[in-house]
Short mmCIF file of C-alpha atoms and ligand atoms in Angstrom, two decimals:
data_model
loop_
_atom_site.label_atom_id
_atom_site.label_comp_id
_atom_site.label_asym_id
_atom_site.label_seq_id
_atom_site.Cartn_x
_atom_site.Cartn_y
_atom_site.Cartn_z
CA MET P 1 0.07 -22.47 16.95
CA LYS P 2 1.50 -22.24 13.46
CA ILE P 3 4.38 -19.91 12.64
CA GLU P 4 2.06 -17.75 10.53
CA ASP P 5 -0.18 -17.10 13.56
CA PHE P 6 2.52 -15.27 15.49
CA SER P 7 3.19 -11.56 15.21
CA ILE P 8 6.58 -10.13 14.30
CA PHE P 9 7.17 -9.29 17.94
CA GLU P 10 6.34 -12.83 19.08
CA LEU P 11 8.48 -14.42 16.39
CA SER P 12 11.42 -12.20 17.23
CA TYR P 13 11.07 -13.19 20.88
CA LEU P 14 10.97 -16.90 20.01
CA VAL P 15 14.04 -16.57 17.82
CA LYS P 16 15.89 -14.72 20.53
CA LYS P 17 14.97 -17.43 23.07
CA ARG P 18 16.13 -20.01 20.52
CA GLN P 19 12.72 -21.67 20.39
CA ILE P 20 12.31 -21.13 16.65
CA ARG P 21 15.07 -21.08 14.07
CA PRO P 22 15.03 -18.46 11.33
CA SER P 23 15.27 -21.25 8.75
CA ALA P 24 12.09 -22.83 10.15
CA ILE P 25 10.20 -19.55 9.71
CA VAL P 26 11.44 -19.13 6.17
CA GLU P 27 10.77 -22.78 5.27
CA HIS P 28 7.23 -22.43 6.57
CA TYR P 29 6.48 -19.43 4.38
CA LEU P 30 8.25 -20.95 1.36
CA LYS P 31 6.03 -24.00 1.75
CA ASN P 32 2.92 -21.81 1.75
CA ILE P 33 4.21 -20.11 -1.39
CA GLU P 34 4.78 -23.47 -3.02
CA ASP P 35 1.25 -24.56 -2.11
CA LYS P 36 -0.61 -21.41 -3.09
CA ASN P 37 1.30 -19.18 -5.44
CA ASP P 38 0.50 -21.11 -8.61
CA GLU P 39 -3.14 -20.36 -8.05
CA LEU P 40 -2.92 -16.84 -6.59
CA ASN P 41 0.01 -15.44 -8.62
CA ALA P 42 1.01 -13.13 -5.78
CA PHE P 43 4.74 -13.28 -6.48
CA ILE P 44 6.63 -12.30 -9.59
CA SER P 45 9.91 -13.64 -8.26
CA ILE P 46 11.11 -15.59 -5.24
CA ASN P 47 14.40 -14.77 -3.55
CA GLU P 48 16.48 -17.88 -4.27
CA LYS P 49 18.92 -16.99 -1.52
CA VAL P 50 16.46 -16.45 1.30
CA LEU P 51 16.78 -19.91 2.82
CA ASP P 52 20.58 -19.68 2.81
CA GLU P 53 20.34 -16.30 4.47
CA ALA P 54 18.11 -17.81 7.16
CA LYS P 55 20.52 -20.73 7.67
CA GLU P 56 23.36 -18.26 8.06
CA LEU P 57 21.33 -16.67 10.86
CA ASP P 58 20.80 -20.14 12.41
CA ALA P 59 24.56 -20.62 12.41
CA ARG P 60 25.17 -17.27 14.03
CA LEU P 61 22.64 -18.12 16.74
CA ASP P 62 24.42 -21.45 17.29
CA ARG P 63 27.68 -19.57 17.75
CA GLY P 64 25.99 -17.56 20.49
CA GLU P 65 25.98 -14.32 18.52
CA GLU P 66 23.51 -11.53 19.22
CA LEU P 67 21.32 -11.01 16.15
CA PRO P 68 19.42 -7.92 14.99
CA VAL P 69 16.02 -7.65 16.63
CA TYR P 70 13.85 -9.01 13.81
CA ALA P 71 16.34 -11.53 12.45
CA GLY P 72 14.93 -14.11 10.09
CA ILE P 73 11.43 -12.73 9.59
CA PRO P 74 10.53 -12.82 5.88
CA LEU P 75 8.67 -10.01 4.13
CA ALA P 76 7.19 -9.77 0.65
CA ILE P 77 8.11 -6.62 -1.30
CA LYS P 78 6.12 -5.01 -4.10
CA ASP P 79 8.06 -5.31 -7.33
CA ASN P 80 8.50 -1.57 -7.79
CA ILE P 81 10.85 -1.31 -4.79
CA ASN P 82 14.53 -2.06 -5.37
CA ILE P 83 16.32 -4.92 -3.65
CA GLU P 84 19.94 -5.12 -4.72
CA GLY P 85 20.65 -8.13 -6.91
CA MET P 86 16.99 -8.97 -7.51
CA GLU P 87 14.88 -8.07 -10.50
CA THR P 88 12.65 -4.99 -10.32
CA THR P 89 10.09 -5.42 -13.09
CA CYS P 90 7.22 -3.11 -12.05
CA ALA P 91 5.19 -5.86 -13.74
CA SER P 92 6.20 -4.34 -17.07
CA GLU P 93 7.72 -5.90 -20.16
CA ILE P 94 9.98 -2.89 -20.44
CA LEU P 95 11.82 -3.80 -17.22
CA ARG P 96 11.67 -7.59 -17.47
CA GLY P 97 15.15 -8.82 -16.59
CA TYR P 98 16.29 -5.52 -15.05
CA GLU P 99 18.33 -6.19 -11.93
CA ALA P 100 18.40 -3.53 -9.21
CA THR P 101 21.86 -2.23 -8.40
CA TYR P 102 21.05 -0.89 -4.94
CA ASP P 103 18.66 -1.29 -2.01
CA ALA P 104 15.80 1.16 -1.56
CA THR P 105 16.10 3.04 1.74
CA VAL P 106 13.18 1.06 3.22
CA ILE P 107 14.96 -2.19 2.30
CA LYS P 108 18.23 -1.01 3.78
CA LYS P 109 16.48 -0.12 7.03
CA LEU P 110 14.59 -3.41 7.24
CA ARG P 111 17.76 -5.36 6.45
CA GLU P 112 19.60 -3.63 9.28
CA LYS P 113 16.93 -4.92 11.68
CA GLY P 114 17.38 -8.47 10.40
CA PHE P 115 14.29 -8.85 8.18
CA LEU P 116 14.64 -11.12 5.15
CA PHE P 117 12.96 -10.66 1.77
CA ILE P 118 11.19 -13.74 0.48
CA GLY P 119 10.12 -12.40 -2.90
CA LYS P 120 8.82 -9.59 -5.08
CA THR P 121 5.08 -9.24 -5.48
CA ASN P 122 2.80 -8.64 -8.42
CA LEU P 123 1.23 -5.25 -9.21
CA ASP P 124 -0.51 -3.31 -11.92
CA GLU P 125 2.17 -2.21 -14.37
CA PHE P 126 4.06 0.70 -12.78
CA ALA P 127 1.39 0.71 -10.03
CA MET P 128 -1.24 2.05 -12.42
CA GLY P 129 -4.49 0.29 -11.71
CA SER P 130 -6.92 -0.86 -9.05
CA SER P 131 -7.09 -4.60 -9.55
CA THR P 132 -3.59 -6.00 -10.36
CA GLU P 133 -4.98 -7.12 -13.71
CA PHE P 134 -2.76 -4.67 -15.64
CA SER P 135 0.31 -6.81 -14.99
CA ALA P 136 2.57 -8.26 -17.68
CA PHE P 137 2.67 -11.35 -15.45
CA GLY P 138 -1.08 -11.92 -15.35
CA PRO P 139 -3.53 -10.98 -12.59
CA SER P 140 -3.16 -11.91 -8.95
CA ARG P 141 -6.15 -13.76 -7.52
CA ASN P 142 -8.08 -13.10 -4.34
CA PRO P 143 -7.32 -15.66 -1.59
CA TYR P 144 -10.97 -15.53 -0.49
CA ASN P 145 -12.12 -16.56 -3.95
CA PRO P 146 -9.69 -16.88 -6.86
CA GLU P 147 -12.31 -15.78 -9.40
CA TYR P 148 -12.14 -12.31 -7.91
CA VAL P 149 -9.49 -9.59 -8.09
CA THR P 150 -7.18 -8.73 -5.23
CA GLY P 151 -7.59 -5.01 -5.75
CA GLY P 152 -4.58 -3.00 -6.76
CA SER P 153 -2.10 -1.98 -7.43
CA SER P 154 -0.33 -3.74 -4.53
CA GLY P 155 -2.51 -6.83 -5.08
CA GLY P 156 0.37 -9.28 -4.91
CA SER P 157 1.45 -7.95 -1.52
CA ALA P 158 -2.10 -8.09 -0.15
CA ALA P 159 -2.65 -11.63 -1.44
CA ALA P 160 0.74 -12.76 -0.10
CA VAL P 161 -0.15 -11.46 3.37
CA ALA P 162 -3.74 -12.75 3.35
CA ALA P 163 -2.71 -16.21 2.13
CA LYS P 164 0.15 -16.33 4.66
CA MET P 165 2.92 -16.52 2.10
CA ALA P 166 4.94 -13.93 4.05
CA GLN P 167 4.80 -12.48 7.54
CA ALA P 168 3.93 -9.05 6.14
CA ALA P 169 4.61 -6.95 3.06
CA LEU P 170 5.43 -3.54 1.65
CA GLY P 171 3.34 -1.84 -0.97
CA SER P 172 3.17 1.63 -2.48
CA ASP P 173 0.15 3.90 -2.51
CA THR P 174 -0.39 6.75 -4.96
CA GLY P 175 -4.18 6.82 -4.94
CA GLY P 176 -5.17 3.82 -2.86
CA SER P 177 -2.85 1.04 -3.94
CA ILE P 178 -2.16 -0.18 -0.42
CA ARG P 179 -5.61 0.38 1.08
CA LEU P 180 -7.77 -0.99 -1.73
CA PRO P 181 -6.04 -4.39 -2.02
CA ALA P 182 -5.81 -4.56 1.78
CA SER P 183 -9.58 -4.08 1.85
CA PHE P 184 -10.26 -6.64 -0.90
CA CYS P 185 -8.01 -9.24 0.76
CA GLY P 186 -9.07 -8.60 4.36
CA VAL P 187 -5.78 -7.32 5.81
CA TYR P 188 -4.45 -4.10 7.32
CA GLY P 189 -2.70 -1.66 4.99
CA LEU P 190 -1.32 1.75 5.88
CA LYS P 191 -0.48 4.67 3.64
CA PRO P 192 1.65 6.93 5.86
CA THR P 193 1.69 10.73 5.82
CA TYR P 194 3.40 12.09 2.70
CA GLY P 195 7.07 12.47 3.63
CA ARG P 196 7.00 10.02 6.54
CA VAL P 197 8.72 7.22 4.59
CA SER P 198 11.55 7.59 2.08
CA ARG P 199 10.78 6.73 -1.55
CA PHE P 200 14.43 6.41 -2.52
CA GLY P 201 14.55 3.19 -4.52
CA LEU P 202 10.82 3.13 -5.26
CA VAL P 203 10.16 3.41 -8.99
CA ALA P 204 8.28 6.71 -9.19
CA TYR P 205 4.72 6.83 -10.50
CA ALA P 206 3.38 10.24 -9.35
CA SER P 207 5.93 11.81 -7.07
CA SER P 208 3.67 14.28 -5.25
CA LEU P 209 1.39 11.39 -4.23
CA ASP P 210 3.52 8.22 -3.83
CA GLN P 211 4.16 6.71 -0.40
CA ILE P 212 5.51 3.32 0.67
CA GLY P 213 3.68 1.53 3.48
CA PRO P 214 3.16 -1.82 5.22
CA LEU P 215 0.45 -4.50 4.80
CA ALA P 216 -0.01 -7.07 7.57
CA ARG P 217 -2.43 -9.44 9.28
CA ASN P 218 -2.37 -7.50 12.55
CA VAL P 219 -1.89 -3.96 13.80
CA GLU P 220 1.24 -4.73 15.83
CA ASP P 221 3.09 -5.78 12.68
CA ILE P 222 2.03 -2.60 10.89
CA ALA P 223 3.32 -0.55 13.84
CA ILE P 224 6.67 -2.34 13.94
CA LEU P 225 7.22 -2.03 10.21
CA LEU P 226 6.33 1.66 10.20
CA SER P 227 8.74 2.30 13.08
CA VAL P 228 11.52 0.70 11.06
CA ILE P 229 10.89 2.32 7.68
CA ALA P 230 9.81 5.84 8.74
CA GLY P 231 12.10 8.83 9.02
CA TRP P 232 14.17 11.46 7.30
CA ASP P 233 16.42 10.33 4.47
CA SER P 234 19.16 12.40 2.88
CA LYS P 235 18.39 10.58 -0.39
CA ASP P 236 14.73 11.73 -0.54
CA SER P 237 14.34 15.47 -0.09
CA THR P 238 10.59 15.12 0.43
CA THR P 239 11.05 13.20 3.69
CA SER P 240 10.18 14.98 6.90
CA ASN P 241 12.52 15.43 9.84
CA MET P 242 9.66 15.09 12.32
CA PRO P 243 10.80 12.64 15.01
CA VAL P 244 9.63 9.06 14.46
CA SER P 245 7.56 7.56 17.29
CA ASP P 246 8.05 4.03 18.45
CA TYR P 247 4.63 3.16 17.08
CA PHE P 248 4.73 -0.33 18.45
CA GLU P 249 5.46 0.83 21.96
CA TYR P 250 2.76 3.47 21.73
CA VAL P 251 0.12 1.05 20.51
CA PHE P 252 1.03 -1.79 22.76
CA GLU P 253 2.05 -0.15 26.02
CA ASN P 254 -0.49 2.59 26.02
CA ARG P 255 -3.64 0.68 26.91
CA LYS P 256 -5.72 3.46 28.39
CA LYS P 257 -8.96 3.81 26.47
CA GLU P 258 -9.10 7.09 24.67
CA GLU P 259 -11.90 9.34 23.59
CA TYR P 260 -12.06 9.69 19.84
CA ARG P 261 -13.92 12.28 17.83
CA ILE P 262 -14.90 10.73 14.55
CA ALA P 263 -16.20 12.46 11.42
CA LEU P 264 -18.29 10.67 8.81
CA PRO P 265 -18.20 12.75 5.63
CA LYS P 266 -21.56 12.56 3.91
CA GLU P 267 -19.92 12.61 0.47
CA TYR P 268 -18.37 9.21 1.24
CA TRP P 269 -21.51 7.54 2.52
CA GLY P 270 -24.03 8.52 -0.11
CA GLU P 271 -25.05 7.22 -3.47
CA GLY P 272 -22.58 4.92 -5.15
CA LEU P 273 -21.79 2.92 -2.04
CA ASP P 274 -22.84 -0.68 -2.60
CA GLU P 275 -25.36 -1.95 -0.01
CA LYS P 276 -23.26 -5.06 0.48
CA VAL P 277 -20.43 -2.83 1.65
CA ARG P 278 -22.61 -0.41 3.55
CA GLU P 279 -24.17 -3.02 5.84
CA PRO P 280 -21.04 -4.28 7.63
CA LEU P 281 -19.72 -0.73 7.76
CA GLU P 282 -22.83 0.61 9.45
CA GLU P 283 -22.63 -2.19 11.95
CA PHE P 284 -19.13 -1.01 12.70
CA ILE P 285 -20.29 2.58 13.12
CA GLY P 286 -22.80 1.23 15.64
CA PHE P 287 -19.91 -0.25 17.59
CA LEU P 288 -18.18 3.14 17.67
CA LYS P 289 -21.31 4.78 19.01
CA MET P 290 -21.69 2.05 21.62
CA ASN P 291 -18.24 2.99 22.83
CA ARG P 292 -19.51 6.51 23.28
CA PHE P 293 -17.09 8.07 20.85
CA LYS P 294 -18.25 11.31 19.33
CA VAL P 295 -19.45 10.26 15.88
CA GLU P 296 -20.86 12.98 13.65
CA ARG P 297 -21.73 13.60 10.03
CA VAL P 298 -19.64 16.28 8.36
CA SER P 299 -19.15 17.56 4.85
CA LEU P 300 -15.99 17.54 2.72
CA PRO P 301 -17.67 19.59 0.01
CA HIS P 302 -15.00 19.35 -2.69
CA THR P 303 -14.84 15.56 -2.68
CA ARG P 304 -16.45 15.38 -6.13
CA TYR P 305 -13.31 16.92 -7.66
CA ALA P 306 -11.03 14.28 -6.18
CA ILE P 307 -11.15 11.68 -8.96
CA PRO P 308 -10.79 14.15 -11.86
CA ALA P 309 -8.04 16.11 -10.07
CA TYR P 310 -6.24 12.90 -9.14
CA TYR P 311 -6.31 11.45 -12.63
CA ILE P 312 -4.96 14.69 -14.13
CA ILE P 313 -2.18 15.13 -11.57
CA ALA P 314 -1.20 11.46 -11.40
CA THR P 315 -1.05 11.03 -15.17
CA ALA P 316 0.80 14.33 -15.66
CA GLU P 317 3.48 13.28 -13.19
CA ALA P 318 3.56 9.75 -14.58
CA SER P 319 4.10 10.96 -18.14
CA SER P 320 7.16 12.80 -16.94
CA ASN P 321 8.47 10.07 -14.59
CA LEU P 322 8.16 7.39 -17.25
CA GLY P 323 10.21 9.42 -19.72
CA ARG P 324 13.29 7.65 -18.40
CA PHE P 325 12.23 4.31 -19.91
CA ASP P 326 13.70 4.89 -23.32
CA GLY P 327 15.51 1.67 -24.08
CA VAL P 328 18.84 3.27 -23.21
CA ARG P 329 19.06 3.66 -19.47
CA TYR P 330 17.09 0.72 -18.12
CA GLY P 331 15.62 -2.55 -19.19
CA ARG P 332 14.91 -3.76 -22.67
CA ARG P 333 15.40 -2.22 -26.10
CA LYS P 334 13.94 -2.69 -29.57
CA THR P 335 15.98 -1.70 -32.59
CA GLY P 336 15.08 1.04 -35.09
CA ARG P 337 16.59 2.83 -38.08
CA ASN P 338 17.52 5.80 -35.92
CA PHE P 339 17.51 6.92 -32.28
CA ARG P 340 13.97 8.23 -32.30
CA GLU P 341 12.58 5.12 -33.91
CA MET P 342 14.43 2.93 -31.43
CA ILE P 343 12.73 4.78 -28.55
CA GLU P 344 9.34 4.64 -30.25
CA ASN P 345 9.65 0.93 -30.92
CA THR P 346 10.83 0.20 -27.40
CA ARG P 347 8.07 2.13 -25.67
CA GLY P 348 5.44 1.09 -28.21
CA GLU P 349 6.24 -2.58 -27.79
CA PHE P 350 6.99 -2.89 -24.11
CA PHE P 351 4.57 -0.54 -22.32
CA GLY P 352 1.11 -1.99 -21.69
CA GLU P 353 -2.19 -0.42 -22.74
CA GLU P 354 -3.03 1.28 -19.46
CA VAL P 355 0.44 2.80 -19.09
CA LYS P 356 0.23 4.20 -22.61
CA ARG P 357 -3.23 5.59 -21.93
CA ARG P 358 -1.88 7.42 -18.90
CA ILE P 359 1.18 8.78 -20.68
CA LEU P 360 -1.11 10.16 -23.39
CA LEU P 361 -3.52 11.68 -20.87
CA GLY P 362 -0.71 13.20 -18.83
CA THR P 363 1.16 14.60 -21.81
CA PHE P 364 -2.04 16.15 -23.10
CA ALA P 365 -2.87 17.72 -19.72
CA LEU P 366 0.56 19.36 -19.60
CA SER P 367 0.70 20.62 -23.18
CA THR P 368 0.68 24.30 -24.10
CA GLY P 369 -2.79 25.69 -24.39
CA TYR P 370 -4.29 22.99 -22.18
CA TYR P 371 -2.13 23.32 -19.10
CA GLU P 372 -4.25 26.08 -17.56
CA ASP P 373 -7.49 24.27 -18.29
CA TYR P 374 -6.45 20.93 -16.83
CA TYR P 375 -3.31 20.73 -14.76
CA LEU P 376 -3.63 24.13 -13.10
CA LYS P 377 -7.32 23.56 -12.38
CA ALA P 378 -6.55 20.17 -10.88
CA GLN P 379 -3.96 21.77 -8.59
CA LYS P 380 -6.53 24.33 -7.47
CA ALA P 381 -9.04 21.57 -6.74
CA ARG P 382 -6.33 19.82 -4.77
CA THR P 383 -5.96 22.87 -2.53
CA LEU P 384 -9.71 22.94 -1.91
CA ILE P 385 -9.64 19.27 -0.94
CA ILE P 386 -6.73 19.90 1.46
CA ASN P 387 -8.67 22.75 3.08
CA ASP P 388 -11.77 20.58 3.49
CA PHE P 389 -9.76 18.14 5.58
CA ARG P 390 -8.04 20.93 7.52
CA ASN P 391 -11.42 22.25 8.60
CA VAL P 392 -12.65 18.87 9.76
CA PHE P 393 -9.47 18.10 11.70
CA HIS P 394 -9.99 21.23 13.80
CA GLU P 395 -12.79 19.40 15.55
CA PHE P 396 -12.21 15.71 14.89
CA ASP P 397 -9.40 13.19 15.36
CA PHE P 398 -10.31 10.95 12.46
CA VAL P 399 -12.35 10.79 9.33
CA ILE P 400 -13.94 7.40 8.70
CA ALA P 401 -15.01 6.32 5.23
CA PRO P 402 -15.40 3.14 3.24
CA THR P 403 -12.17 2.01 1.58
CA SER P 404 -13.94 0.78 -1.55
CA PRO P 405 -17.40 1.54 -2.98
CA THR P 406 -17.88 -2.12 -3.98
CA LEU P 407 -16.94 -5.62 -2.95
CA PRO P 408 -14.03 -7.22 -4.81
CA PHE P 409 -15.15 -7.67 -8.41
CA LYS P 410 -14.67 -10.59 -10.78
CA ILE P 411 -11.50 -10.89 -12.80
CA GLY P 412 -12.14 -9.28 -16.19
CA GLU P 413 -15.26 -7.40 -15.05
CA LYS P 414 -13.87 -3.85 -15.37
CA MET P 415 -11.10 -4.40 -17.89
CA ASP P 416 -12.97 -2.89 -20.82
CA ASP P 417 -14.04 0.24 -19.03
CA PRO P 418 -11.17 2.35 -17.66
CA LEU P 419 -13.53 4.89 -16.08
CA LYS P 420 -15.29 2.19 -14.07
CA MET P 421 -11.92 0.99 -12.90
CA TYR P 422 -10.89 4.55 -11.93
CA LEU P 423 -14.04 4.88 -9.81
CA SER P 424 -12.79 2.09 -7.53
CA ASP P 425 -10.46 4.76 -6.13
CA ILE P 426 -13.19 7.24 -5.34
CA TYR P 427 -12.71 6.99 -1.57
CA THR P 428 -8.94 6.54 -1.48
CA VAL P 429 -7.46 9.27 -3.69
CA SER P 430 -8.26 12.26 -1.46
CA PRO P 431 -5.81 11.35 1.34
CA ASN P 432 -3.05 11.16 -1.29
CA LEU P 433 -4.02 14.53 -2.76
CA ALA P 434 -3.93 15.98 0.75
CA GLY P 435 -0.85 13.99 1.88
CA LEU P 436 -2.75 12.54 4.84
CA PRO P 437 -2.19 9.12 6.44
CA ALA P 438 -4.90 6.50 5.98
CA ILE P 439 -5.26 2.85 6.91
CA ASN P 440 -7.58 0.04 5.87
CA ILE P 441 -9.04 -1.88 8.80
CA PRO P 442 -10.85 -5.11 7.95
CA VAL P 443 -14.25 -5.14 9.64
CA GLY P 444 -16.18 -8.02 8.16
CA THR P 445 -17.32 -9.86 5.06
CA SER P 446 -20.25 -9.73 2.66
CA ASP P 447 -21.04 -12.68 0.36
CA GLY P 448 -17.85 -14.28 1.69
CA LEU P 449 -15.67 -11.38 0.51
CA PRO P 450 -13.83 -8.95 2.81
CA VAL P 451 -14.98 -5.43 3.60
CA GLY P 452 -12.75 -2.75 5.10
CA ILE P 453 -13.14 0.71 6.55
CA GLN P 454 -10.72 3.50 5.92
CA LEU P 455 -9.44 5.53 8.84
CA ILE P 456 -7.98 8.88 7.75
CA GLY P 457 -5.92 10.83 10.29
CA ASN P 458 -4.33 14.25 10.51
CA TYR P 459 -0.72 14.72 9.36
CA PHE P 460 1.75 12.57 11.32
CA SER P 461 -0.95 11.11 13.58
CA GLU P 462 0.00 7.51 12.73
CA ASN P 463 0.54 6.63 16.38
CA ARG P 464 -3.01 7.52 17.38
CA MET P 465 -4.42 5.90 14.26
CA LEU P 466 -2.63 2.66 15.02
CA LYS P 467 -3.80 2.77 18.58
CA PHE P 468 -7.36 3.14 17.38
CA ALA P 469 -6.87 0.31 14.89
CA TYR P 470 -5.47 -1.87 17.66
CA PHE P 471 -8.49 -1.11 19.83
CA VAL P 472 -10.79 -2.16 16.97
CA GLU P 473 -8.76 -5.31 16.33
CA LYS P 474 -9.08 -6.37 19.96
CA GLU P 475 -12.60 -5.23 20.77
CA TYR P 476 -14.70 -5.42 17.65
CA ARG P 477 -16.43 -8.75 17.19
CA ARG P 478 -17.79 -9.17 13.70
N1 LIG Y 501 -5.73 3.03 -8.81
C1 LIG Y 501 -5.01 4.27 -8.74
C2 LIG Y 501 -4.32 4.52 -10.05
O1 LIG Y 501 -4.45 3.71 -10.89
C3 LIG Y 501 -4.03 4.24 -7.62
C4 LIG Y 501 -2.83 3.45 -7.92
C5 LIG Y 501 -1.82 3.57 -6.83
O2 LIG Y 501 -2.12 3.98 -5.72
N2 LIG Y 501 -0.58 3.26 -7.17
O3 LIG Y 501 -3.67 5.49 -10.26
#
């Protein structure tokens, strides 16, 4: 078996038993990066020190020292999450060259458990997009077929995991940015419950929606990573103090087959869902029925407001969050005759088209005279969407929906039509608006391109969701 075929748990066991050296793991993944990254453009930067860090772990093992549990396992990190001493670019010209001065909480936690960071991955600028084409570093390419997009915005992380350039990765998800690329690249990707994972050290896009989460090739790895990164953080006041389960233990030890009650919302399975996506998904629904789970059609009647509400709220919050990029506090600066002109020149020159479009939209939605018509209405729609889910979760454990309405599309195909691009998120934005956890589970391919289903759970039900995902991973033959 190759190193990339082991799970985190297996690798950590082999390292502990001194059957694999951390440097061998890192060298293996660096080699894959060398072979594939030129084509796929998954990484914006590689951690030059990672091999030395692995060799240092080798030496400690040789001295008979006890190492942290996941010592030497390399992860890829989306380039909007701070790692001290490495660049954080957010795939934007405005931050090119900006070096992070501290570790994000998720990085600190992973570091304490021995994980290494092999590089920073590509994304849509400031995580705004659905294809990773809005990157100042060029698009990432789908490992299944490089003419196609990876999905976005965490496309670099998804491609890195799918093409085995890292053991697993972190992404961020504001409206689907973990799940959509996970679906397009055929890997698992979890957006946890809002407040489950600290965002301290994540560059904020839309703060009432953003969550950090893991992408991986198997459910065990997702469970381990979530166990490490989840939990209350004094540096992020939106984190919850709900106790963190040992998700890995729960998924792995708890083998008893459960009964699941599954809701299929008709609004997610109707018109607009590409037949090429529908077919493998319906086959999967057949598998659920064969297992005698309760599978029923339900309605989430306010689903049609999700995209408009999301794009008002997300852009409103983004326009405020991005105010800090003024040429003074972070990153690059253009000159001007006075202070105002300097800021205008800096932002005008260094923000990309899509980011500017969103700042304009968001500023407009918040301006006097329009606030009630747009922002306030969007917040009301958000409450209706939350209540829809509440009602369904009285009687069901999970909601199952497609992750994406279409197969991965060709690079360039939706670049001229922002609304078409926004519609890629039609099935993923509602869990963010409601703060619910949701995971992409790969269930097959169509025309040689991956298709995923989206499992949406009730608040803080990640352990049951992962158990379900594990059951599917082991039992579902596509
Ligand atoms: N595609 C959505 C957007 O552009 C979601 C992005 C994300 O989740 N970061 O806003």
